[in-house]
Amino acid sequence: MVEDLPGAPSSQSWIAGAVLGSWVFLVLVLAAVIVTIIWVNIKLYKRRENYEQLANNNAVNNVT
């Protein structure tokens, strides 16, 4: 067994901190991915609405 340095956290708390840190990092990455996907979908939806509106305007202009 390796002796812990005086005043340093024990090896168990180092491991717990590393595991917790990796979980927090994973959750942050997943949250960023989800937010990016939602943001891209909103952008694409708004762009599609604009195209549909342009198509409708062109159809109205072509009829008249």
CSV table of N, CA and C in Angstrom, one decimal:
chain,number,residue,atom,x,y,z
A,1,MET,N,0.8,-1.2,0.0
A,1,MET,CA,0.0,0.0,0.0
A,1,MET,C,0.9,1.2,0.0
A,2,VAL,N,0.6,2.2,-0.8
A,2,VAL,CA,1.4,3.4,-0.9
A,2,VAL,C,0.9,4.4,0.2
A,3,GLU,N,1.9,4.9,0.9
A,3,GLU,CA,1.6,5.9,1.9
A,3,GLU,C,1.1,7.2,1.3
A,4,ASP,N,0.0,7.7,1.9
A,4,ASP,CA,-0.5,9.0,1.5
A,4,ASP,C,0.4,10.1,2.1
A,5,LEU,N,0.6,11.2,1.3
A,5,LEU,CA,1.3,12.3,1.8
A,5,LEU,C,0.5,13.0,2.9
A,6,PRO,N,1.1,13.5,3.9
A,6,PRO,CA,0.4,14.2,4.9
A,6,PRO,C,-0.3,15.5,4.3
A,7,GLY,N,-1.5,15.7,4.6
A,7,GLY,CA,-2.2,16.9,4.1
A,7,GLY,C,-2.8,16.7,2.8
A,8,ALA,N,-2.5,15.6,2.1
A,8,ALA,CA,-3.0,15.4,0.7
A,8,ALA,C,-4.3,14.5,0.9
A,9,PRO,N,-5.2,14.6,-0.1
A,9,PRO,CA,-6.4,13.8,0.0
A,9,PRO,C,-6.0,12.3,-0.2
A,10,SER,N,-6.8,11.4,0.4
A,10,SER,CA,-6.4,10.0,0.3
A,10,SER,C,-6.7,9.5,-1.2
A,11,SER,N,-6.1,8.4,-1.5
A,11,SER,CA,-6.2,7.9,-2.8
A,11,SER,C,-7.7,7.6,-3.2
A,12,GLN,N,-8.5,7.2,-2.2
A,12,GLN,CA,-9.9,7.0,-2.5
A,12,GLN,C,-10.6,8.3,-3.0
A,13,SER,N,-10.3,9.4,-2.3
A,13,SER,CA,-11.0,10.6,-2.7
A,13,SER,C,-10.5,11.1,-4.1
A,14,TRP,N,-9.2,10.8,-4.4
A,14,TRP,CA,-8.7,11.1,-5.7
A,14,TRP,C,-9.5,10.4,-6.8
A,15,ILE,N,-9.7,9.1,-6.5
A,15,ILE,CA,-10.4,8.2,-7.5
A,15,ILE,C,-11.9,8.7,-7.6
A,16,ALA,N,-12.5,9.0,-6.4
A,16,ALA,CA,-13.9,9.5,-6.5
A,16,ALA,C,-13.9,10.8,-7.2
A,17,GLY,N,-13.0,11.7,-7.0
A,17,GLY,CA,-13.0,13.0,-7.7
A,17,GLY,C,-12.8,12.8,-9.2
A,18,ALA,N,-11.9,11.9,-9.6
A,18,ALA,CA,-11.7,11.6,-11.0
A,18,ALA,C,-13.0,11.1,-11.7
A,19,VAL,N,-13.6,10.1,-11.0
A,19,VAL,CA,-14.9,9.5,-11.5
A,19,VAL,C,-15.9,10.6,-11.6
A,20,LEU,N,-16.1,11.4,-10.5
A,20,LEU,CA,-17.1,12.4,-10.6
A,20,LEU,C,-16.8,13.5,-11.6
A,21,GLY,N,-15.5,13.8,-11.8
A,21,GLY,CA,-15.2,14.8,-12.8
A,21,GLY,C,-15.4,14.3,-14.2
A,22,SER,N,-15.2,13.0,-14.4
A,22,SER,CA,-15.4,12.4,-15.8
A,22,SER,C,-16.9,12.4,-16.0
A,23,TRP,N,-17.7,12.1,-15.0
A,23,TRP,CA,-19.2,12.1,-15.2
A,23,TRP,C,-19.7,13.5,-15.5
A,24,VAL,N,-19.2,14.5,-14.7
A,24,VAL,CA,-19.6,15.9,-15.0
A,24,VAL,C,-19.2,16.3,-16.4
A,25,PHE,N,-18.0,15.9,-16.8
A,25,PHE,CA,-17.6,16.2,-18.2
A,25,PHE,C,-18.5,15.6,-19.2
A,26,LEU,N,-18.8,14.3,-19.0
A,26,LEU,CA,-19.7,13.6,-19.9
A,26,LEU,C,-21.1,14.3,-20.0
A,27,VAL,N,-21.6,14.6,-18.9
A,27,VAL,CA,-22.9,15.3,-18.9
A,27,VAL,C,-22.9,16.6,-19.6
A,28,LEU,N,-21.8,17.4,-19.4
A,28,LEU,CA,-21.7,18.7,-20.1
A,28,LEU,C,-21.6,18.5,-21.6
A,29,VAL,N,-20.8,17.5,-22.0
A,29,VAL,CA,-20.7,17.2,-23.4
A,29,VAL,C,-22.0,16.8,-24.0
A,30,LEU,N,-22.7,15.9,-23.3
A,30,LEU,CA,-24.1,15.5,-23.8
A,30,LEU,C,-25.0,16.7,-23.9
A,31,ALA,N,-25.0,17.6,-22.9
A,31,ALA,CA,-25.9,18.7,-22.9
A,31,ALA,C,-25.5,19.6,-24.0
A,32,ALA,N,-24.2,19.8,-24.3
A,32,ALA,CA,-23.8,20.7,-25.4
A,32,ALA,C,-24.3,20.1,-26.8
A,33,VAL,N,-24.2,18.8,-26.9
A,33,VAL,CA,-24.6,18.1,-28.1
A,33,VAL,C,-26.1,18.3,-28.3
A,34,ILE,N,-26.9,18.1,-27.2
A,34,ILE,CA,-28.4,18.2,-27.3
A,34,ILE,C,-28.8,19.6,-27.7
A,35,VAL,N,-28.1,20.6,-27.0
A,35,VAL,CA,-28.4,22.0,-27.3
A,35,VAL,C,-28.1,22.3,-28.8
A,36,THR,N,-27.0,21.8,-29.2
A,36,THR,CA,-26.6,22.1,-30.6
A,36,THR,C,-27.6,21.5,-31.6
A,37,ILE,N,-28.0,20.3,-31.3
A,37,ILE,CA,-29.0,19.6,-32.2
A,37,ILE,C,-30.3,20.4,-32.3
A,38,ILE,N,-30.8,20.9,-31.1
A,38,ILE,CA,-32.0,21.6,-31.0
A,38,ILE,C,-31.8,22.9,-31.8
A,39,TRP,N,-30.7,23.6,-31.6
A,39,TRP,CA,-30.4,24.9,-32.2
A,39,TRP,C,-30.4,24.7,-33.7
A,40,VAL,N,-29.7,23.7,-34.2
A,40,VAL,CA,-29.7,23.5,-35.7
A,40,VAL,C,-31.1,23.2,-36.2
A,41,ASN,N,-31.9,22.4,-35.5
A,41,ASN,CA,-33.2,22.1,-36.0
A,41,ASN,C,-34.1,23.3,-36.0
A,42,ILE,N,-33.9,24.2,-35.1
A,42,ILE,CA,-34.7,25.5,-35.1
A,42,ILE,C,-34.3,26.3,-36.3
A,43,LYS,N,-32.9,26.4,-36.5
A,43,LYS,CA,-32.5,27.2,-37.7
A,43,LYS,C,-33.0,26.6,-39.0
A,44,LEU,N,-32.9,25.3,-39.1
A,44,LEU,CA,-33.4,24.6,-40.3
A,44,LEU,C,-34.9,24.8,-40.5
A,45,TYR,N,-35.7,24.7,-39.4
A,45,TYR,CA,-37.1,24.9,-39.4
A,45,TYR,C,-37.5,26.3,-39.9
A,46,LYS,N,-36.8,27.3,-39.3
A,46,LYS,CA,-37.0,28.7,-39.7
A,46,LYS,C,-36.7,28.9,-41.2
A,47,ARG,N,-35.6,28.3,-41.6
A,47,ARG,CA,-35.2,28.5,-43.0
A,47,ARG,C,-36.2,27.8,-43.9
A,48,ARG,N,-36.7,26.7,-43.5
A,48,ARG,CA,-37.8,26.0,-44.3
A,48,ARG,C,-39.0,26.8,-44.4
A,49,GLU,N,-39.4,27.5,-43.2
A,49,GLU,CA,-40.6,28.3,-43.2
A,49,GLU,C,-40.4,29.5,-44.2
A,50,ASN,N,-39.2,30.1,-44.2
A,50,ASN,CA,-38.9,31.2,-45.2
A,50,ASN,C,-39.0,30.7,-46.6
A,51,TYR,N,-38.5,29.5,-46.9
A,51,TYR,CA,-38.6,29.0,-48.3
A,51,TYR,C,-40.1,28.8,-48.7
A,52,GLU,N,-40.8,28.2,-47.7
A,52,GLU,CA,-42.3,28.0,-48.0
A,52,GLU,C,-43.0,29.3,-48.2
A,53,GLN,N,-42.6,30.3,-47.4
A,53,GLN,CA,-43.3,31.6,-47.6
A,53,GLN,C,-42.9,32.2,-49.0
A,54,LEU,N,-41.6,32.1,-49.3
A,54,LEU,CA,-41.2,32.6,-50.6
A,54,LEU,C,-41.9,31.8,-51.8
A,55,ALA,N,-42.0,30.5,-51.6
A,55,ALA,CA,-42.7,29.7,-52.6
A,55,ALA,C,-44.2,30.1,-52.7
A,56,ASN,N,-44.8,30.4,-51.6
A,56,ASN,CA,-46.2,30.8,-51.6
A,56,ASN,C,-46.3,32.2,-52.3
A,57,ASN,N,-45.4,33.1,-52.0
A,57,ASN,CA,-45.4,34.4,-52.6
A,57,ASN,C,-45.2,34.3,-54.1
A,58,ASN,N,-44.3,33.5,-54.5
A,58,ASN,CA,-44.1,33.3,-55.9
A,58,ASN,C,-45.3,32.7,-56.6
A,59,ALA,N,-46.0,31.8,-55.9
A,59,ALA,CA,-47.2,31.2,-56.5
A,59,ALA,C,-48.3,32.2,-56.7
A,60,VAL,N,-48.4,33.1,-55.7
A,60,VAL,CA,-49.4,34.1,-55.7
A,60,VAL,C,-49.1,35.1,-56.8
A,61,ASN,N,-47.8,35.5,-56.9
A,61,ASN,CA,-47.4,36.4,-58.0
A,61,ASN,C,-47.5,35.8,-59.3
A,62,ASN,N,-47.3,34.5,-59.5
A,62,ASN,CA,-47.4,33.9,-60.8
A,62,ASN,C,-48.9,33.8,-61.2
A,63,VAL,N,-49.8,33.7,-60.2
A,63,VAL,CA,-51.2,33.6,-60.6
A,63,VAL,C,-51.8,34.9,-61.0
A,64,THR,N,-51.4,36.0,-60.3
A,64,THR,CA,-52.0,37.3,-60.6
A,64,THR,C,-51.3,37.9,-61.9
